[in-house]
PDB file of C-alpha atoms in Angstrom:
ATOM      1  CA  MET A   1     122.227  78.537  89.941  1.00  0.00           C
ATOM      2  CA  LYS A   2     120.877  80.433  92.952  1.00  0.00           C
ATOM      3  CA  ALA A   3     118.426  83.269  92.295  1.00  0.00           C
ATOM      4  CA  THR A   4     119.647  86.750  93.022  1.00  0.00           C
ATOM      5  CA  HIS A   5     118.024  88.733  95.783  1.00  0.00           C
ATOM      6  CA  LEU A   6     115.662  91.110  93.943  1.00  0.00           C
ATOM      7  CA  SER A   7     113.936  92.974  96.752  1.00  0.00           C
ATOM      8  CA  THR A   8     112.807  92.853 100.347  1.00  0.00           C
ATOM      9  CA  ILE A   9     109.290  93.617 101.552  1.00  0.00           C
ATOM     10  CA  GLU A  10     109.379  95.022 105.079  1.00  0.00           C
ATOM     11  CA  THR A  11     106.410  94.076 107.247  1.00  0.00           C
ATOM     12  CA  VAL A  12     105.241  93.883 110.841  1.00  0.00           C
ATOM     13  CA  ALA A  13     103.424  90.980 112.484  1.00  0.00           C
ATOM     14  CA  TYR A  14     101.581  90.240 115.713  1.00  0.00           C
ATOM     15  CA  ILE A  15     102.428  87.064 117.608  1.00  0.00           C
ATOM     16  CA  CYS A  16      99.265  86.171 119.515  1.00  0.00           C
ATOM     17  CA  LEU A  17      99.638  82.964 121.539  1.00  0.00           C
ATOM     18  CA  SER A  18      96.950  81.124 123.476  1.00  0.00           C
ATOM     19  CA  GLU A  19      97.356  77.751 125.200  1.00  0.00           C
ATOM     20  CA  GLY A  20     100.469  76.958 123.139  1.00  0.00           C
ATOM     21  CA  LYS A  21      98.826  77.838 119.817  1.00  0.00           C
ATOM     22  CA  ILE A  22      99.389  80.824 117.519  1.00  0.00           C
ATOM     23  CA  LEU A  23      96.843  83.017 115.779  1.00  0.00           C
ATOM     24  CA  LEU A  24      97.219  83.007 111.986  1.00  0.00           C
ATOM     25  CA  THR A  25      95.139  84.698 109.301  1.00  0.00           C
ATOM     26  CA  LYS A  26      94.064  83.901 105.755  1.00  0.00           C
ATOM     27  CA  HIS A  27      93.786  86.650 103.151  1.00  0.00           C
ATOM     28  CA  LYS A  28      90.769  86.481 100.805  1.00  0.00           C
ATOM     29  CA  GLU A  29      93.023  86.132  97.751  1.00  0.00           C
ATOM     30  CA  LYS A  30      95.609  83.660  99.119  1.00  0.00           C
ATOM     31  CA  GLU A  31      95.611  79.993 100.059  1.00  0.00           C
ATOM     32  CA  ALA A  32      97.994  79.914 103.020  1.00  0.00           C
ATOM     33  CA  PHE A  33      97.441  81.142 106.561  1.00  0.00           C
ATOM     34  CA  TYR A  34     100.161  83.526 107.721  1.00  0.00           C
ATOM     35  CA  MET A  35     101.058  85.988 110.473  1.00  0.00           C
ATOM     36  CA  PRO A  36      98.567  88.815 111.087  1.00  0.00           C
ATOM     37  CA  GLY A  37     100.069  92.182 110.162  1.00  0.00           C
ATOM     38  CA  GLY A  38     101.288  93.871 107.017  1.00  0.00           C
ATOM     39  CA  LYS A  39     103.394  96.541 105.371  1.00  0.00           C
ATOM     40  CA  LYS A  40     104.258  99.911 106.868  1.00  0.00           C
ATOM     41  CA  ASP A  41     102.840 102.993 105.178  1.00  0.00           C
ATOM     42  CA  ASN A  42     105.363 105.653 104.081  1.00  0.00           C
ATOM     43  CA  GLY A  43     106.798 107.410 107.125  1.00  0.00           C
ATOM     44  CA  GLU A  44     104.997 105.070 109.539  1.00  0.00           C
ATOM     45  CA  THR A  45     106.847 103.546 112.496  1.00  0.00           C
ATOM     46  CA  GLU A  46     106.751  99.790 113.091  1.00  0.00           C
ATOM     47  CA  LYS A  47     104.608 100.281 116.203  1.00  0.00           C
ATOM     48  CA  ALA A  48     102.129 102.517 114.400  1.00  0.00           C
ATOM     49  CA  ALA A  49     101.925  99.977 111.568  1.00  0.00           C
ATOM     50  CA  ILE A  50     101.267  97.007 113.861  1.00  0.00           C
ATOM     51  CA  PHE A  51      98.503  98.897 115.711  1.00  0.00           C
ATOM     52  CA  ARG A  52      96.863  99.936 112.418  1.00  0.00           C
ATOM     53  CA  GLU A  53      97.191  96.574 110.666  1.00  0.00           C
ATOM     54  CA  ILE A  54      95.851  94.526 113.573  1.00  0.00           C
ATOM     55  CA  LYS A  55      92.885  96.861 114.065  1.00  0.00           C
ATOM     56  CA  GLU A  56      92.077  96.677 110.312  1.00  0.00           C
ATOM     57  CA  GLU A  57      92.510  92.912 109.986  1.00  0.00           C
ATOM     58  CA  LEU A  58      91.166  91.590 113.292  1.00  0.00           C
ATOM     59  CA  THR A  59      89.112  94.479 114.813  1.00  0.00           C
ATOM     60  CA  ILE A  60      91.116  94.281 118.054  1.00  0.00           C
ATOM     61  CA  GLU A  61      93.203  96.959 119.715  1.00  0.00           C
ATOM     62  CA  LEU A  62      96.721  96.191 120.882  1.00  0.00           C
ATOM     63  CA  ILE A  63      97.509  97.438 124.399  1.00  0.00           C
ATOM     64  CA  GLU A  64     100.493  99.734 123.988  1.00  0.00           C
ATOM     65  CA  ASP A  65     102.258  99.187 127.318  1.00  0.00           C
ATOM     66  CA  THR A  66     102.238  95.384 126.773  1.00  0.00           C
ATOM     67  CA  LEU A  67     103.701  95.504 123.261  1.00  0.00           C
ATOM     68  CA  LEU A  68     107.203  94.009 123.032  1.00  0.00           C
ATOM     69  CA  HIS A  69     109.465  93.512 120.031  1.00  0.00           C
ATOM     70  CA  TYR A  70     110.007  89.745 119.668  1.00  0.00           C
ATOM     71  CA  GLY A  71     112.420  89.586 116.753  1.00  0.00           C
ATOM     72  CA  ILE A  72     113.041  90.013 113.035  1.00  0.00           C
ATOM     73  CA  PHE A  73     112.693  87.113 110.600  1.00  0.00           C
ATOM     74  CA  GLN A  74     113.497  86.866 106.879  1.00  0.00           C
ATOM     75  CA  ALA A  75     112.480  84.334 104.242  1.00  0.00           C
ATOM     76  CA  PRO A  76     111.288  84.146 100.635  1.00  0.00           C
ATOM     77  CA  ALA A  77     107.970  86.009 100.355  1.00  0.00           C
ATOM     78  CA  TYR A  78     104.822  83.903  99.979  1.00  0.00           C
ATOM     79  CA  GLY A  79     103.087  84.349  96.630  1.00  0.00           C
ATOM     80  CA  LYS A  80     105.845  86.551  95.186  1.00  0.00           C
ATOM     81  CA  PRO A  81     108.381  85.868  92.404  1.00  0.00           C
ATOM     82  CA  GLU A  82     111.597  84.032  93.220  1.00  0.00           C
ATOM     83  CA  GLY A  83     114.178  86.382  94.714  1.00  0.00           C
ATOM     84  CA  VAL A  84     111.633  88.506  96.587  1.00  0.00           C
ATOM     85  CA  HIS A  85     112.040  88.207 100.352  1.00  0.00           C
ATOM     86  CA  VAL A  86     110.018  89.352 103.321  1.00  0.00           C
ATOM     87  CA  LYS A  87     111.524  90.862 106.462  1.00  0.00           C
ATOM     88  CA  ILE A  88     109.058  90.580 109.332  1.00  0.00           C
ATOM     89  CA  SER A  89     109.437  92.569 112.537  1.00  0.00           C
ATOM     90  CA  CYS A  90     107.371  90.623 115.099  1.00  0.00           C
ATOM     91  CA  PHE A  91     105.671  91.932 118.225  1.00  0.00           C
ATOM     92  CA  THR A  92     103.974  90.233 121.160  1.00  0.00           C
ATOM     93  CA  GLY A  93     101.502  91.776 123.564  1.00  0.00           C
ATOM     94  CA  ASN A  94      97.960  91.804 124.815  1.00  0.00           C
ATOM     95  CA  HIS A  95      94.875  93.113 123.079  1.00  0.00           C
ATOM     96  CA  ARG A  96      91.355  94.359 123.793  1.00  0.00           C
ATOM     97  CA  GLY A  97      88.282  93.160 121.971  1.00  0.00           C
ATOM     98  CA  THR A  98      87.174  90.008 120.223  1.00  0.00           C
ATOM     99  CA  ILE A  99      89.178  88.715 117.261  1.00  0.00           C
ATOM    100  CA  GLN A 100      87.004  89.121 114.174  1.00  0.00           C
ATOM    101  CA  PRO A 101      88.418  88.823 110.629  1.00  0.00           C
ATOM    102  CA  ASP A 102      87.835  92.049 108.686  1.00  0.00           C
ATOM    103  CA  HIS A 103      89.081  94.036 105.711  1.00  0.00           C
ATOM    104  CA  GLU A 104      90.933  91.603 103.381  1.00  0.00           C
ATOM    105  CA  ILE A 105      91.091  88.784 105.970  1.00  0.00           C
ATOM    106  CA  GLU A 106      88.553  85.970 105.537  1.00  0.00           C
ATOM    107  CA  ALA A 107      89.637  83.698 108.400  1.00  0.00           C
ATOM    108  CA  ALA A 108      91.610  83.756 111.639  1.00  0.00           C
ATOM    109  CA  ARG A 109      92.313  80.705 113.774  1.00  0.00           C
ATOM    110  CA  PHE A 110      94.775  79.289 116.259  1.00  0.00           C
ATOM    111  CA  PHE A 111      97.214  76.569 115.142  1.00  0.00           C
ATOM    112  CA  ASN A 112      99.692  74.369 116.934  1.00  0.00           C
ATOM    113  CA  TYR A 113     102.997  73.694 115.194  1.00  0.00           C
ATOM    114  CA  ASN A 114     102.038  70.403 113.513  1.00  0.00           C
ATOM    115  CA  GLU A 115      98.593  71.635 112.434  1.00  0.00           C
ATOM    116  CA  TYR A 116     100.230  74.414 110.447  1.00  0.00           C
ATOM    117  CA  LEU A 117     102.930  72.227 108.910  1.00  0.00           C
ATOM    118  CA  THR A 118     100.316  69.767 107.610  1.00  0.00           C
ATOM    119  CA  MET A 119      98.254  72.459 105.854  1.00  0.00           C
ATOM    120  CA  PRO A 120      98.165  72.029 102.047  1.00  0.00           C
ATOM    121  CA  GLU A 121      99.879  75.399 101.585  1.00  0.00           C
ATOM    122  CA  THR A 122     102.073  77.313 104.029  1.00  0.00           C
ATOM    123  CA  SER A 123     104.227  80.424 104.125  1.00  0.00           C
ATOM    124  CA  LEU A 124     107.954  79.807 104.604  1.00  0.00           C
ATOM    125  CA  ALA A 125     108.316  82.977 106.686  1.00  0.00           C
ATOM    126  CA  THR A 126     105.498  81.825 108.976  1.00  0.00           C
ATOM    127  CA  ARG A 127     107.163  78.402 109.332  1.00  0.00           C
ATOM    128  CA  VAL A 128     110.449  80.104 110.332  1.00  0.00           C
ATOM    129  CA  ILE A 129     108.663  82.093 113.056  1.00  0.00           C
ATOM    130  CA  LEU A 130     106.769  79.015 114.286  1.00  0.00           C
ATOM    131  CA  GLU A 131     110.021  77.035 114.469  1.00  0.00           C
ATOM    132  CA  ASP A 132     111.542  79.756 116.644  1.00  0.00           C
ATOM    133  CA  LEU A 133     108.511  79.825 118.951  1.00  0.00           C
ATOM    134  CA  LYS A 134     108.508  76.016 119.240  1.00  0.00           C
ATOM    135  CA  ALA A 135     112.260  75.926 120.002  1.00  0.00           C
ATOM    136  CA  LYS A 136     111.638  78.399 122.862  1.00  0.00           C
ATOM    137  CA  GLY A 137     108.786  76.270 124.255  1.00  0.00           C
ATOM    138  CA  LEU A 138     106.129  78.868 123.438  1.00  0.00           C
ATOM    139  CA  LEU A 139     104.288  76.778 120.827  1.00  0.00           C
ATOM    140  CA  VAL A 140     103.107  73.191 121.111  1.00  0.00           C
TER     141      VAL A 140
END
């Protein structure tokens, strides 16, 4: 029997690509690397949330006039009970500053497609986004 859909967590994420690899982050309390970003605060727009989350997590500043909406992806939420899904609104763009994990993030690194898939633990939502990027020739 298929689990019923209990709830959806709405988040934003930053797609940062370099030389065919994607930047992923690891939270201090989780095992898998996943997309940098997070949940919107009450009343916050998606753009405001992505600027805030990326500054908190990676100490970089997104450059507003380069920010583009890439797409929306849904999948079961990593580390949540069955039936809980995540809906991720993804953005691309440029940033200022040096990427430095901060706040609840303990690591940030660039992965190619196969490197991520061979990790001991992965996020399904992140895999869905990486598959889309690979299919479009943006990820090696």
